[in-house]
């Protein structure tokens, strides 16, 4: 497994990730809906967010990474916020946020993403 930056080459894998969430964790699927509606714009937004440009209100610079297996499946997503300069992030959200695709939970993938290299 490896962490990769979101990119257009993972379109099919992203749609599979979304379907997994939609079928098994619909509350959290909404976070990824934008990528289903317009994948190219979604990838650009994540890239911009990592570079601290075109940030939405109350957003901070944040690097996104997808954990992919050897077959190119996206097993999870990790977000590393460069700062936590707003009350929600400071007291609740923190520097790191992650999701594991429902079909890949309880297999220690979250621990793998957070473990330092």
mmCIF file of C-alpha atoms in Angstrom:
data_model
loop_
_atom_site.group_PDB
_atom_site.id
_atom_site.type_symbol
_atom_site.label_atom_id
_atom_site.label_comp_id
_atom_site.label_asym_id
_atom_site.label_seq_id
_atom_site.Cartn_x
_atom_site.Cartn_y
_atom_site.Cartn_z
ATOM 1 C CA UNK A 1 0.000 0.000 0.000
ATOM 2 C CA UNK A 2 1.059 3.543 -0.640
ATOM 3 C CA UNK A 3 -0.191 7.080 -0.265
ATOM 4 C CA UNK A 4 -0.745 9.034 -3.477
ATOM 5 C CA UNK A 5 -1.909 12.543 -4.207
ATOM 6 C CA UNK A 6 -5.370 12.680 -5.733
ATOM 7 C CA UNK A 7 -5.152 12.605 -9.518
ATOM 8 C CA UNK A 8 -7.257 12.002 -12.588
ATOM 9 C CA UNK A 9 -5.771 8.537 -13.091
ATOM 10 C CA UNK A 10 -7.727 7.272 -10.070
ATOM 11 C CA UNK A 11 -11.151 8.249 -11.445
ATOM 12 C CA UNK A 12 -12.564 4.693 -11.489
ATOM 13 C CA UNK A 13 -11.097 3.901 -8.070
ATOM 14 C CA UNK A 14 -12.589 7.090 -6.637
ATOM 15 C CA UNK A 15 -16.030 6.206 -7.984
ATOM 16 C CA UNK A 16 -15.706 2.752 -6.399
ATOM 17 C CA UNK A 17 -14.715 4.414 -3.100
ATOM 18 C CA UNK A 18 -17.759 6.638 -3.298
ATOM 19 C CA UNK A 19 -20.072 3.703 -4.063
ATOM 20 C CA UNK A 20 -18.680 1.848 -1.049
ATOM 21 C CA UNK A 21 -19.487 4.836 1.157
ATOM 22 C CA UNK A 22 -22.893 5.386 -0.462
ATOM 23 C CA UNK A 23 -23.860 1.743 0.116
ATOM 24 C CA UNK A 24 -22.348 1.264 3.577
ATOM 25 C CA UNK A 25 -21.848 4.671 5.227
ATOM 26 C CA UNK A 26 -24.136 7.126 3.482
ATOM 27 C CA UNK A 27 -23.634 9.860 6.078
ATOM 28 C CA UNK A 28 -19.946 10.141 5.201
ATOM 29 C CA UNK A 29 -20.522 9.588 1.471
ATOM 30 C CA UNK A 30 -21.677 13.183 1.198
ATOM 31 C CA UNK A 31 -18.110 14.374 1.831
ATOM 32 C CA UNK A 32 -17.070 12.772 -1.474
ATOM 33 C CA UNK A 33 -20.157 13.665 -3.518
ATOM 34 C CA UNK A 34 -18.448 16.659 -5.138
ATOM 35 C CA UNK A 35 -15.952 14.286 -6.739
ATOM 36 C CA UNK A 36 -18.740 12.250 -8.299
ATOM 37 C CA UNK A 37 -20.508 15.332 -9.627
ATOM 38 C CA UNK A 38 -17.386 16.820 -11.269
ATOM 39 C CA UNK A 39 -14.256 14.749 -10.759
ATOM 40 C CA UNK A 40 -11.878 17.018 -12.688
ATOM 41 C CA UNK A 41 -12.904 20.109 -10.702
ATOM 42 C CA UNK A 42 -12.726 18.109 -7.470
ATOM 43 C CA UNK A 43 -9.125 17.065 -8.160
ATOM 44 C CA UNK A 44 -8.226 20.681 -8.957
ATOM 45 C CA UNK A 45 -9.846 21.853 -5.703
ATOM 46 C CA UNK A 46 -7.862 19.322 -3.664
ATOM 47 C CA UNK A 47 -4.658 20.389 -5.420
ATOM 48 C CA UNK A 48 -5.439 24.058 -4.812
ATOM 49 C CA UNK A 49 -6.255 23.351 -1.174
ATOM 50 C CA UNK A 50 -2.881 21.658 -0.704
ATOM 51 C CA UNK A 51 -1.234 24.769 -2.141
ATOM 52 C CA UNK A 52 -3.331 27.161 -0.053
ATOM 53 C CA UNK A 53 -5.032 28.813 -3.028
ATOM 54 C CA UNK A 54 -8.713 29.365 -3.808
ATOM 55 C CA UNK A 55 -9.627 28.205 -0.306
ATOM 56 C CA UNK A 56 -13.305 28.058 0.584
ATOM 57 C CA UNK A 57 -14.480 30.081 3.571
ATOM 58 C CA UNK A 58 -13.208 28.624 6.875
ATOM 59 C CA UNK A 59 -10.922 26.159 5.077
ATOM 60 C CA UNK A 60 -7.182 25.978 5.707
ATOM 61 C CA UNK A 61 -4.389 24.643 3.497
ATOM 62 C CA UNK A 62 -4.659 20.872 3.574
ATOM 63 C CA UNK A 63 -2.853 18.068 1.775
ATOM 64 C CA UNK A 64 -4.998 15.124 0.723
ATOM 65 C CA UNK A 65 -3.659 11.630 0.131
ATOM 66 C CA UNK A 66 -5.353 8.453 -1.023
ATOM 67 C CA UNK A 67 -4.182 5.117 0.296
ATOM 68 C CA UNK A 68 -4.129 2.709 -2.622
ATOM 69 C CA UNK A 69 -3.367 -0.981 -2.780
ATOM 70 C CA UNK A 70 -1.338 -2.775 -5.445
ATOM 71 C CA UNK A 71 -4.456 -3.091 -7.627
ATOM 72 C CA UNK A 72 -5.130 0.659 -7.541
ATOM 73 C CA UNK A 73 -8.118 0.493 -5.175
ATOM 74 C CA UNK A 74 -8.512 3.461 -2.848
ATOM 75 C CA UNK A 75 -8.719 1.988 0.655
ATOM 76 C CA UNK A 76 -8.825 5.267 2.527
ATOM 77 C CA UNK A 77 -8.226 8.982 2.535
ATOM 78 C CA UNK A 78 -6.095 11.070 4.857
ATOM 79 C CA UNK A 79 -6.126 14.845 5.163
ATOM 80 C CA UNK A 80 -3.220 16.689 6.752
ATOM 81 C CA UNK A 81 -4.102 20.266 7.607
ATOM 82 C CA UNK A 82 -1.146 22.620 7.504
ATOM 83 C CA UNK A 83 -2.658 24.866 10.181
ATOM 84 C CA UNK A 84 -5.711 24.756 12.411
ATOM 85 C CA UNK A 85 -6.432 28.481 12.461
ATOM 86 C CA UNK A 86 -10.141 28.357 13.168
ATOM 87 C CA UNK A 87 -12.160 27.359 16.244
ATOM 88 C CA UNK A 88 -13.638 24.152 14.808
ATOM 89 C CA UNK A 89 -10.283 22.736 13.736
ATOM 90 C CA UNK A 90 -8.534 23.949 16.860
ATOM 91 C CA UNK A 91 -10.979 22.299 19.263
ATOM 92 C CA UNK A 92 -12.461 19.421 17.261
ATOM 93 C CA UNK A 93 -11.006 18.739 13.822
ATOM 94 C CA UNK A 94 -7.267 18.868 14.464
ATOM 95 C CA UNK A 95 -4.415 18.518 12.011
ATOM 96 C CA UNK A 96 -5.286 15.044 10.715
ATOM 97 C CA UNK A 97 -8.553 13.634 9.431
ATOM 98 C CA UNK A 98 -9.030 10.313 7.717
ATOM 99 C CA UNK A 99 -11.624 7.918 6.411
ATOM 100 C CA UNK A 100 -11.339 4.250 5.626
ATOM 101 C CA UNK A 101 -13.653 2.857 2.959
ATOM 102 C CA UNK A 102 -16.318 0.768 4.704
ATOM 103 C CA UNK A 103 -15.277 -2.465 2.965
ATOM 104 C CA UNK A 104 -11.713 -2.065 4.255
ATOM 105 C CA UNK A 105 -12.413 -1.183 7.891
ATOM 106 C CA UNK A 106 -11.183 -3.168 10.893
ATOM 107 C CA UNK A 107 -8.003 -4.136 9.013
ATOM 108 C CA UNK A 108 -5.677 -1.542 10.643
ATOM 109 C CA UNK A 109 -5.485 0.662 7.538
ATOM 110 C CA UNK A 110 -6.055 3.774 9.665
ATOM 111 C CA UNK A 111 -3.035 2.892 11.769
ATOM 112 C CA UNK A 112 -1.004 2.337 8.611
ATOM 113 C CA UNK A 113 -1.865 5.810 7.278
ATOM 114 C CA UNK A 114 -0.950 7.563 10.507
ATOM 115 C CA UNK A 115 2.271 5.685 11.173
ATOM 116 C CA UNK A 116 5.367 7.755 10.412
ATOM 117 C CA UNK A 117 7.630 6.478 7.652
#
